[in-house]
Structure formats: structure tokens, C-alpha cells
Short mmCIF file of C-alpha atoms and ligand atoms in Angstrom, two decimals:
data_model
loop_
_atom_site.label_atom_id
_atom_site.label_comp_id
_atom_site.label_asym_id
_atom_site.label_seq_id
_atom_site.Cartn_x
_atom_site.Cartn_y
_atom_site.Cartn_z
CA MET A 3 275.55 141.98 1.61
CA ASN A 4 275.90 143.68 -1.72
CA ARG A 5 278.35 141.61 -3.72
CA ARG A 6 279.70 144.80 -5.27
CA GLN A 7 281.22 145.62 -1.94
CA PHE A 8 284.73 144.52 -1.43
CA LEU A 9 285.00 141.20 0.36
CA ALA A 10 287.48 140.93 3.20
CA SER A 11 291.11 140.93 2.15
CA VAL A 12 293.69 138.20 2.74
CA SER A 13 293.85 137.05 6.34
CA ALA A 14 297.25 136.71 7.91
CA THR A 15 297.08 132.92 7.90
CA ALA A 16 295.86 132.38 4.36
CA VAL A 17 298.84 131.47 2.25
CA LEU A 18 298.21 130.71 -1.37
CA PRO A 19 301.33 129.46 -3.02
CA LEU A 20 301.80 129.63 -6.74
CA PRO A 21 302.66 126.24 -8.20
CA SER A 22 305.96 125.86 -9.95
CA PHE A 23 306.63 123.89 -13.08
CA ALA A 24 308.51 120.61 -13.23
CA GLY A 25 311.34 121.21 -15.70
CA VAL A 26 310.37 118.84 -18.49
CA THR A 27 310.59 119.38 -22.25
CA PRO A 28 308.32 120.12 -23.94
CA LEU A 29 306.51 121.93 -21.21
CA LYS A 30 302.88 120.92 -21.16
CA LEU A 31 300.01 123.20 -20.24
CA LYS A 32 296.57 121.71 -19.98
CA ALA A 33 293.73 124.25 -20.03
CA GLU A 34 290.91 122.86 -17.92
CA THR A 35 288.32 123.62 -15.29
CA VAL A 36 289.73 123.90 -11.80
CA SER A 37 288.43 124.53 -8.34
CA GLN A 38 290.45 127.12 -6.44
CA GLN A 39 290.50 128.40 -2.90
CA ILE A 40 290.57 132.10 -3.66
CA LEU A 41 288.63 133.25 -0.64
CA PRO A 42 290.41 132.80 2.70
CA GLN A 43 290.78 129.22 3.98
CA GLY A 44 287.56 127.86 5.39
CA GLU A 45 285.39 129.81 2.96
CA GLY A 46 283.92 128.47 -0.28
CA THR A 47 286.02 127.38 -3.23
CA THR A 48 285.60 128.91 -6.68
CA ALA A 49 284.98 127.01 -9.93
CA MET A 50 287.31 128.53 -12.52
CA LEU A 51 289.55 127.77 -15.47
CA GLY A 52 293.25 127.14 -15.05
CA PHE A 53 296.26 125.25 -16.31
CA ASN A 54 297.46 121.89 -14.96
CA GLY A 55 294.88 121.95 -12.21
CA SER A 56 295.74 125.36 -10.84
CA MET A 57 294.82 129.00 -11.16
CA PRO A 58 297.05 130.88 -11.79
CA GLY A 59 298.76 128.38 -14.05
CA PRO A 60 302.23 127.11 -13.14
CA GLU A 61 305.17 129.47 -13.33
CA ILE A 62 307.09 128.81 -16.53
CA ARG A 63 310.82 129.60 -16.40
CA LEU A 64 312.75 129.79 -19.64
CA ARG A 65 316.35 130.44 -20.57
CA ARG A 66 317.06 133.52 -22.63
CA GLY A 67 318.12 132.65 -26.15
CA ALA A 68 317.14 128.98 -25.87
CA ARG A 69 314.22 127.61 -27.87
CA ALA A 70 311.24 126.72 -25.72
CA SER A 71 308.48 124.34 -26.71
CA ILE A 72 305.22 124.52 -24.85
CA GLU A 73 302.41 122.17 -25.70
CA VAL A 74 298.99 123.59 -24.89
CA LYS A 75 296.29 120.96 -24.58
CA ASN A 76 292.73 122.19 -24.55
CA ALA A 77 290.69 120.09 -22.11
CA MET A 78 287.80 122.56 -22.05
CA GLN A 79 284.55 122.56 -23.96
CA GLU A 80 285.38 125.82 -25.73
CA GLY A 81 288.21 126.92 -27.99
CA THR A 82 291.25 128.76 -26.74
CA ALA A 83 294.65 130.21 -27.72
CA VAL A 84 297.57 131.25 -25.53
CA HIS A 85 299.46 134.53 -25.85
CA TRP A 86 302.97 134.93 -24.37
CA HIS A 87 302.62 138.50 -23.25
CA GLY A 88 305.65 140.73 -23.77
CA ILE A 89 307.85 138.17 -25.51
CA ARG A 90 309.28 139.42 -28.80
CA LEU A 91 308.57 136.15 -30.57
CA GLU A 92 307.78 134.88 -34.03
CA ASN A 93 304.42 136.17 -35.20
CA ARG A 94 302.86 132.74 -35.77
CA MET A 95 303.52 131.85 -32.11
CA ASP A 96 301.80 134.99 -30.77
CA GLY A 97 298.55 133.21 -29.91
CA VAL A 98 296.03 135.58 -31.48
CA PRO A 99 293.06 133.81 -33.09
CA VAL A 100 292.34 134.86 -36.70
CA LEU A 101 295.38 137.17 -36.90
CA THR A 102 298.11 134.58 -36.19
CA GLN A 103 296.53 131.17 -35.68
CA ASP A 104 293.38 129.07 -35.66
CA LEU A 105 291.67 128.36 -32.37
CA ILE A 106 292.80 125.32 -30.44
CA ASP A 107 289.55 123.37 -30.54
CA PRO A 108 288.23 121.46 -27.54
CA TYR A 109 290.39 118.35 -26.91
CA ASP A 110 292.92 119.52 -29.48
CA SER A 111 296.42 120.76 -28.77
CA LYS A 112 299.04 123.09 -30.22
CA THR A 113 302.75 123.34 -29.57
CA TYR A 114 304.12 126.83 -29.31
CA SER A 115 307.82 127.15 -29.96
CA PHE A 116 309.88 130.32 -29.64
CA VAL A 117 313.21 131.75 -28.51
CA PRO A 118 312.75 134.41 -25.81
CA PRO A 119 315.28 137.15 -26.61
CA ASP A 120 315.04 139.14 -23.36
CA ALA A 121 315.45 138.13 -19.72
CA GLY A 122 312.65 139.41 -17.50
CA THR A 123 309.15 139.05 -16.13
CA TYR A 124 306.37 138.17 -18.54
CA TRP A 125 303.13 136.23 -18.35
CA TYR A 126 300.90 134.04 -20.46
CA HIS A 127 297.17 134.19 -20.87
CA SER A 128 294.30 133.14 -23.08
CA HIS A 129 293.76 135.42 -26.06
CA TYR A 130 290.36 134.05 -27.00
CA ILE A 131 287.27 135.77 -25.54
CA SER A 132 289.96 136.85 -23.15
CA GLN A 133 287.81 139.21 -21.09
CA GLU A 134 286.09 136.01 -19.98
CA GLN A 135 288.79 133.31 -20.16
CA VAL A 136 291.38 135.43 -18.34
CA ALA A 137 288.83 136.49 -15.73
CA ARG A 138 287.98 132.81 -15.25
CA GLY A 139 291.67 132.08 -14.68
CA LEU A 140 293.53 131.17 -17.88
CA MET A 141 296.77 132.95 -17.01
CA GLY A 142 300.13 132.38 -15.33
CA PRO A 143 303.64 133.80 -14.88
CA LEU A 144 306.37 133.42 -17.50
CA ILE A 145 309.90 134.20 -16.36
CA VAL A 146 312.90 134.42 -18.66
CA GLU A 147 315.93 133.93 -16.46
CA ASP A 148 319.01 136.14 -16.41
CA ASP A 149 322.11 134.81 -18.16
CA ALA A 150 324.05 135.00 -14.90
CA PRO A 151 322.09 134.56 -11.69
CA LEU A 152 322.08 137.59 -9.39
CA ASP A 153 323.33 137.35 -5.82
CA LEU A 154 319.95 137.07 -4.14
CA ASP A 155 318.36 134.85 -1.50
CA HIS A 156 315.04 134.45 -3.29
CA ASP A 157 313.31 135.29 -6.53
CA ILE A 158 309.60 135.65 -5.78
CA THR A 159 306.73 136.10 -8.19
CA VAL A 160 303.57 137.92 -7.13
CA ILE A 161 300.72 137.67 -9.63
CA LEU A 162 297.70 139.87 -8.91
CA SER A 163 294.13 139.62 -10.08
CA ASP A 164 290.55 140.28 -9.05
CA TRP A 165 287.18 138.62 -9.57
CA ILE A 166 283.51 139.18 -8.82
CA ILE A 167 282.80 136.47 -6.29
CA ASN A 168 279.69 135.67 -4.28
CA GLU A 169 280.01 135.04 -0.58
CA ASP A 170 279.75 131.28 -1.20
CA GLY A 171 282.80 131.49 -3.46
CA SER A 172 280.99 131.16 -6.81
CA LEU A 173 282.22 133.35 -9.65
CA VAL A 174 279.75 135.92 -11.00
CA ASP A 175 279.84 135.52 -14.77
CA GLU A 176 279.11 139.07 -15.87
CA PHE A 177 282.06 139.16 -18.20
CA THR A 178 280.27 140.97 -20.99
CA ASP A 179 277.89 143.09 -18.93
CA MET A 180 277.44 146.11 -21.21
CA HIS A 181 277.35 148.60 -18.39
CA SER A 182 280.79 147.62 -17.13
CA VAL A 183 282.16 147.29 -20.68
CA ALA A 184 281.17 150.93 -21.32
CA HIS A 185 282.76 152.07 -18.06
CA ALA A 186 285.93 150.84 -16.33
CA GLY A 187 285.26 147.18 -17.21
CA TYR A 188 284.64 143.97 -15.25
CA MET A 189 286.02 144.87 -11.85
CA GLY A 190 286.27 142.35 -9.03
CA ASN A 191 284.97 142.70 -5.51
CA PHE A 192 287.81 140.48 -4.32
CA ALA A 193 291.46 140.86 -5.22
CA ARG A 194 294.58 139.04 -4.22
CA GLY A 195 298.13 138.15 -5.11
CA PHE A 196 299.52 134.64 -5.50
CA LEU A 197 303.12 134.22 -4.42
CA SER A 198 305.69 131.63 -5.47
CA ARG A 199 306.94 131.61 -1.86
CA SER A 200 305.32 132.44 1.46
CA GLU A 201 308.23 133.08 3.84
CA VAL A 202 311.48 135.02 3.92
CA LYS A 203 314.08 135.77 6.55
CA GLN A 204 314.69 139.16 8.05
CA GLY A 205 317.70 140.52 6.17
CA ASP A 206 317.15 138.45 3.01
CA ARG A 207 317.88 140.16 -0.28
CA ILE A 208 315.09 139.28 -2.72
CA ARG A 209 313.74 140.00 -6.14
CA LEU A 210 310.01 140.58 -6.40
CA ARG A 211 308.35 140.07 -9.76
CA LEU A 212 304.94 141.74 -9.72
CA ILE A 213 302.47 140.93 -12.49
CA ASN A 214 299.03 142.51 -12.89
CA ALA A 215 296.91 139.75 -14.44
CA ALA A 216 293.58 141.44 -13.67
CA THR A 217 291.33 141.95 -16.65
CA ASN A 218 290.60 145.61 -15.93
CA ARG A 219 291.81 146.77 -12.52
CA ILE A 220 294.71 149.21 -12.19
CA PHE A 221 296.59 148.35 -8.99
CA PRO A 222 298.23 151.16 -7.08
CA LEU A 223 300.60 149.29 -4.77
CA SER A 224 302.20 150.04 -1.48
CA ILE A 225 304.79 147.54 -0.33
CA SER A 226 305.93 147.43 3.27
CA GLY A 227 308.74 145.60 5.04
CA VAL A 228 311.36 146.10 2.34
CA SER A 229 313.93 148.67 1.28
CA GLY A 230 315.28 148.82 -2.25
CA SER A 231 314.05 149.87 -5.67
CA VAL A 232 312.24 149.08 -8.89
CA VAL A 233 314.75 147.64 -11.36
CA ALA A 234 312.58 146.67 -14.34
CA LEU A 235 309.20 147.44 -15.90
CA ASP A 236 307.37 145.17 -18.34
CA GLY A 237 310.37 142.83 -18.27
CA MET A 238 312.93 145.44 -19.32
CA ALA A 239 315.68 146.64 -16.95
CA LEU A 240 315.47 150.36 -16.15
CA ARG A 241 318.48 152.53 -16.91
CA GLN A 242 318.37 153.72 -13.29
CA PRO A 243 316.70 151.89 -10.39
CA ARG A 244 313.76 153.87 -9.07
CA ALA A 245 311.81 154.32 -5.82
CA PHE A 246 308.72 152.13 -5.54
CA SER A 247 306.65 154.46 -3.40
CA ASP A 248 304.23 155.37 -6.19
CA LEU A 249 304.10 152.08 -8.05
CA VAL A 250 301.02 151.67 -10.25
CA LEU A 251 300.41 148.62 -12.41
CA ALA A 252 297.86 148.76 -15.21
CA PRO A 253 296.44 145.44 -16.42
CA ALA A 254 299.25 143.34 -17.99
CA GLN A 255 302.05 145.55 -16.66
CA ARG A 256 304.89 144.12 -14.58
CA ALA A 257 307.46 145.57 -12.19
CA ASP A 258 310.58 143.92 -10.76
CA LEU A 259 312.03 145.07 -7.46
CA ILE A 260 315.29 144.19 -5.75
CA VAL A 261 314.97 144.78 -2.03
CA ASP A 262 316.27 143.89 1.41
CA VAL A 263 313.71 142.47 3.83
CA THR A 264 313.31 144.64 6.93
CA GLY A 265 310.17 143.05 8.36
CA PRO A 266 307.01 141.17 7.36
CA VAL A 267 306.35 142.06 3.72
CA GLY A 268 302.90 143.39 2.86
CA PHE A 269 301.45 144.15 -0.56
CA ASP A 270 298.56 146.57 -0.17
CA MET A 271 296.26 148.40 -2.49
CA PRO A 272 295.47 151.81 -1.00
CA THR A 273 291.71 152.45 -1.09
CA ARG A 274 289.54 155.29 0.15
CA GLN A 275 289.00 153.22 3.29
CA ALA A 276 291.75 151.13 4.85
CA PRO A 277 294.51 149.68 2.66
CA TYR A 278 293.42 146.38 1.11
CA ARG A 279 295.90 143.56 1.64
CA LEU A 280 296.62 141.61 -1.52
CA ALA A 281 299.43 139.35 -0.37
CA GLU A 282 302.09 139.01 2.26
CA LEU A 283 305.34 137.26 3.07
CA SER A 284 305.91 136.25 6.64
CA ILE A 285 309.23 136.24 8.45
CA SER A 286 310.85 133.01 9.58
CA GLY A 287 314.14 133.74 11.28
CA GLU A 288 316.99 136.04 10.44
CA ASN A 289 319.56 135.99 7.67
CA THR A 290 322.85 136.77 9.39
CA ASP A 291 325.18 135.96 6.45
CA ARG A 292 323.95 138.58 4.09
CA GLN A 293 326.47 141.37 3.48
CA SER A 294 324.65 144.61 2.90
CA GLY A 295 326.57 145.74 -0.19
CA PRO A 296 324.99 147.64 -3.07
CA LEU A 297 321.94 145.97 -4.64
CA PRO A 298 322.82 143.93 -7.74
CA THR A 299 321.85 145.37 -11.12
CA LEU A 300 320.27 143.78 -14.16
CA ALA A 301 321.90 143.54 -17.57
CA ALA A 302 320.69 146.29 -19.92
CA PRO A 303 318.10 145.18 -22.49
CA ASP A 304 319.45 144.46 -25.95
CA LEU A 305 316.99 146.15 -28.28
CA PRO A 306 317.64 148.21 -31.40
CA ALA A 307 317.98 151.93 -30.66
CA PRO A 308 315.25 154.09 -32.20
CA GLY A 309 316.23 155.96 -35.33
CA ALA A 310 314.59 159.07 -36.76
CA PRO A 311 310.89 158.19 -37.06
CA SER A 312 309.80 157.64 -40.66
CA GLN A 313 306.08 157.71 -39.82
CA HIS A 314 304.10 159.60 -37.22
CA LEU A 315 300.79 157.89 -36.49
CA THR A 316 297.97 158.92 -34.21
CA LEU A 317 295.73 156.46 -32.41
CA THR A 318 292.83 158.16 -30.68
CA MET A 319 290.94 156.17 -28.07
CA MET A 320 287.26 156.99 -28.41
CA GLY A 321 283.93 155.93 -27.03
CA GLY A 322 282.65 154.59 -23.75
CA ALA A 323 280.22 156.11 -21.30
CA MET A 324 280.18 159.76 -20.27
CA GLY A 325 280.60 161.68 -23.44
CA GLY A 326 283.12 159.65 -25.38
CA ARG A 327 283.33 160.67 -29.03
CA HIS A 328 282.63 157.65 -31.23
CA GLY A 329 279.65 156.79 -33.35
CA GLY A 330 280.40 153.20 -34.32
CA ALA A 331 278.47 150.04 -33.59
CA ASN A 332 280.73 148.97 -30.75
CA ILE A 333 281.27 151.00 -27.65
CA TRP A 334 285.02 151.63 -27.93
CA SER A 335 287.27 152.40 -30.87
CA PHE A 336 290.60 153.61 -32.11
CA ASN A 337 290.18 156.49 -34.56
CA ASP A 338 286.42 155.80 -34.70
CA VAL A 339 286.97 152.22 -35.94
CA SER A 340 285.78 149.43 -33.65
CA ASP A 341 287.20 145.93 -33.72
CA LEU A 342 289.83 144.54 -36.04
CA PRO A 343 289.60 146.22 -39.41
CA GLN A 344 290.17 144.11 -42.53
CA ASP A 345 293.24 146.18 -43.37
CA PRO A 346 295.99 147.03 -40.91
CA PHE A 347 295.97 150.41 -39.23
CA ALA A 348 299.47 150.88 -40.60
CA ILE A 349 301.93 149.04 -42.81
CA ILE A 350 305.45 149.40 -41.55
CA GLU A 351 308.65 148.37 -43.21
CA ARG A 352 310.74 146.07 -41.10
CA GLY A 353 313.26 148.07 -39.07
CA GLU A 354 311.39 151.38 -39.34
CA THR A 355 311.13 153.56 -36.28
CA VAL A 356 307.60 154.90 -35.88
CA ARG A 357 306.29 157.55 -33.52
CA ILE A 358 302.75 156.94 -32.33
CA THR A 359 300.72 159.55 -30.47
CA LEU A 360 298.20 157.81 -28.24
CA VAL A 361 295.36 160.21 -27.52
CA ASN A 362 292.88 159.32 -24.81
CA ASP A 363 289.70 161.12 -25.81
CA THR A 364 287.52 159.22 -23.32
CA ALA A 365 286.50 159.51 -19.68
CA PHE A 366 288.51 156.41 -18.61
CA PRO A 367 292.18 155.39 -18.39
CA HIS A 368 293.40 152.82 -20.91
CA GLY A 369 296.44 150.55 -20.88
CA ILE A 370 297.52 150.19 -24.50
CA HIS A 371 299.45 147.05 -25.44
CA LEU A 372 301.43 146.36 -28.61
CA HIS A 373 302.21 142.75 -29.47
CA GLY A 374 305.63 141.46 -30.53
CA HIS A 375 307.61 144.59 -29.61
CA HIS A 376 308.55 146.88 -26.79
CA PHE A 377 308.38 150.64 -27.32
CA TYR A 378 309.82 153.69 -25.58
CA GLU A 379 307.50 156.07 -23.78
CA VAL A 380 308.38 159.64 -24.77
CA ALA A 381 308.23 162.25 -21.99
CA PRO A 382 306.45 165.58 -22.67
CA ASP A 383 309.87 167.28 -22.92
CA GLY A 384 310.78 164.86 -25.72
CA SER A 385 313.20 162.76 -23.73
CA ILE A 386 313.12 158.99 -24.15
CA GLY A 387 311.59 157.19 -21.19
CA ASP A 388 310.95 153.59 -20.24
CA LEU A 389 310.74 150.57 -22.51
CA ARG A 390 307.30 149.04 -22.15
CA ASP A 391 304.87 146.73 -23.87
CA THR A 392 301.81 148.26 -22.20
CA THR A 393 301.43 151.98 -21.46
CA LEU A 394 298.80 153.54 -19.24
CA VAL A 395 297.21 156.71 -20.63
CA ALA A 396 295.00 158.64 -18.22
CA ALA A 397 291.60 160.00 -19.26
CA GLY A 398 291.97 163.11 -21.37
CA GLU A 399 295.74 162.75 -21.73
CA SER A 400 298.01 161.63 -24.50
CA ARG A 401 301.37 159.95 -24.78
CA ASP A 402 303.87 159.53 -27.55
CA VAL A 403 305.72 156.28 -27.96
CA LEU A 404 308.63 155.38 -30.23
CA CYS A 405 308.92 151.88 -31.56
CA VAL A 406 311.44 150.14 -33.76
CA PHE A 407 309.22 147.70 -35.64
CA ASP A 408 311.78 145.01 -36.35
CA ASN A 409 309.58 141.95 -35.93
CA PRO A 410 307.77 140.92 -39.12
CA GLY A 411 304.14 139.90 -39.02
CA ARG A 412 300.64 140.96 -38.04
CA TRP A 413 300.62 142.53 -34.60
CA LEU A 414 297.70 143.50 -32.46
CA ILE A 415 297.41 146.82 -30.63
CA HIS A 416 294.65 146.91 -28.05
CA CYS A 417 293.53 148.20 -24.73
CA HIS A 418 294.51 145.64 -22.07
CA MET A 419 291.45 146.55 -20.06
CA LEU A 420 290.00 143.42 -21.61
CA SER A 421 286.41 144.66 -21.35
CA HIS A 422 287.44 147.59 -23.56
CA ALA A 423 289.21 145.29 -25.99
CA ILE A 424 286.05 143.21 -26.43
CA GLY A 425 284.11 146.48 -26.65
CA GLY A 426 286.09 147.29 -29.81
CA MET A 427 289.33 149.01 -28.78
CA ARG A 428 291.56 146.86 -30.97
CA THR A 429 293.49 147.30 -34.16
CA TRP A 430 296.58 145.86 -35.81
CA VAL A 431 299.68 146.76 -37.75
CA GLU A 432 301.57 144.84 -40.35
CA VAL A 433 305.35 144.78 -40.33
CA ALA A 434 306.43 143.68 -43.79
CU1 C2O B 11 298.33 140.39 -22.86
CU2 C2O B 11 296.83 141.03 -26.57
O1 C2O B 11 297.56 140.69 -24.76
CU1 CU B 12 290.61 150.67 -22.20
#
């Protein structure tokens, strides 16, 4: 069998729970090699990287506004650094080698300490040779809890990823294969979701926190067995809940749903053939106490409102296979510059609102991520859209975003298709 073909999806009996974190302070994350049953039970295990013996790493839950300390111990034979994706934190805790910190050397450790300002769904992942370390498994969910708990029966995390796996379970280490880097990136032949819980009752009211931790795959999602709506994207509550029928998650994006359970819950990726099952929640009994009132709503995010933009920048994604325009040494670039330039792409005064036009002049979609901030997507008619930390721009299209740069420091902007990031689609801004 050609390993590029999709392997069979999750069987109905294969439950793969996501470990939770014992609530100790400081939280300790040990990056190490792990062996994980990714393929269905009974098939081979996969040698990977993980935290505290598991892949994905344990779910970290923090309180909004309270300082968190997380000690990362590196028990691997290579360096690493951990990025707390989507958290508007202090720059020196952002986990980006060279730009914000030195590598955590093998057998060394580093304590990250920050105050998460926004409740919501985030994640953590390696930010060192990340197209490889994240693909090998150095990632996990990071939840910042609401100030007041919502009236729900369960709060369930679903973290999605994909890998190239041989039939015996071994991981194919083609993380820097130049052909895939120049195209859509390292793309698994096996995908699945890890859930923090495996069962619900018919009639339960639940929150689903979906996280796309894949290095390059965009997941279109169809979710069955529930009725309700999307209430947050990239951690930030939406102004209006929204239907989830056309939910698409680019790498690193998150979506929160609040739904009532109407039957067995399935998470499927539509494909040209049959839908591919990523995860499921089975039904055990019926919830007869639940009053079917209106779905609870999330508190609105507390971010500065954008002012009149004082700069209008353009970042043009260039390069890649199939006629991309870029002549540099690396395959991908922003504005014809590959990799981190010595000088920032822009210097921004703290508090400035900046409009950035993201132009995709390539044959592939890109999910562009800004560190340390969230930004507003601007609709073609000029209206202000969703708050995001990663925005998906289709091939040949462009999108404007508006950002209040109120967080001082050196912040990365890169494609979160991690093969494209390593291929050069990275730059940075300085907020002074
Ligand atoms: Cu999710 Cu630069 O990272
Ligand atoms: Cu990209």
C-alpha cells in the first residue's frame, strides 16, 4: 500500500483520551520521547515526542488574570523552546528562539511565567525547528478559564493533527522534504482528534474546544449529533454566535462551540471520497435534568478598540511551486524577503493601530499568524470582522487586518503552515 494514501480513520471503539494536568504550581512540562497509540488499538504504536509521557501534552488550564508559572524541562537530545500560542503575554515569555530567548538546551529547563489576559482556547507548541518538533508531537491544549463558569454539563477539548505514518505505526520523518515544503507542506496520511472526554449523555449541553495542531493541514469540519453554534474563534468570543456548518480550521486556529447533544457526536473531515472520521463522543444514557433554555454566552473580549490606522503596511506572500513570484534563496517569502531579516519589517509605536494588507501572490493558501496580539479581520466592504491570531488567506486573494499593537517587544509574523515558515515565510515587527 502506498503510504501516501489515507490510512483508515478512527474505529468506533478506539478512544484516545487526552490527559489532564494535575493542578500543581509551578506546572511542569517535560519534553521527552514518547510512544503513542495513534493508529487504532491493536495496530502499531508510534515513537514520537511529547510532554509528560503523552502526545498531545497534558491540557493546561489557567485562570484569567492570575500569574502562571510553567517549568519546561528538556529531556530530549536536541534544543527546544515553547510558545504559548494566542496568549497576549510578555515578549520574553513568547518562546521564540533568537528573537525572544535562547534555546532550552538538552537536560536544561526554563520557567515561563505570564498572566493570561483573555479567557479562551489556546495551545502550546515547540517553536524550535517547529515543522519537525510539532509534527513529532510537541504540542498540547492551553485553556484559560472563564471568570464565571458557564452552565454546562461538560467542557471538552478536541485537538486535531495529522502525521505521515507507515502501516507498522512508525513515523515517516520527511519533515523538510523540499517537494512538500514548496507545495502544501508536510501533510499526513493519518489524521485524528484527541478528546479530553469520550462519553456524553443525550441531552447534555457541552462546550467543544477545537484546536488544529496540524503542521500544515487545513481541516474542514463537519460535526454531527449536536445542535448549537460557534461562540469563539482563536480564543475570542464572537459578537454573535454563528452556525458551524461550514467550519474550517487552518493550522493553529481554534473554534469553540456551545451545543446540545442530540445523538452520538462525530467529527468528520469531508473528503472527495467518504467523510474521514477524526474523533467521536459516544452516548451513555440520557440527561433528563437539563432545561433547554437559551445557550449561555461568553463574556466579550476586553481588547483595545482600533483607532484610525497610523500606518498601512503590505505583506505579500510570495514563492512556492507553480509560478510563485519570488527570487530569493529560500522557497517562500514575505515581500521577496525570506527568513527573519536583521531589521524588523516594521517599527510600531506602542498603542498604534496599523492596517496590514495580506496579499497571497502564490498558488497555495496560507494561515498567517501574528505573535503577542489579536487583530481584526476586515471584510471587503470595510466592516470589522472577527478577532483572530491566525488568518487564512486563500491562493490569489488578499485580506486586510487591523491591529492595535499595544504589546511591546519583538513579535514574529509567519505562515502557520510550518513547512512554509521553515521555507522562509517569516518576518517580525518591533513594538517600541
Ligand atoms: Cu503557533 Cu509562531 O506560532
Ligand atoms: Cu503558508
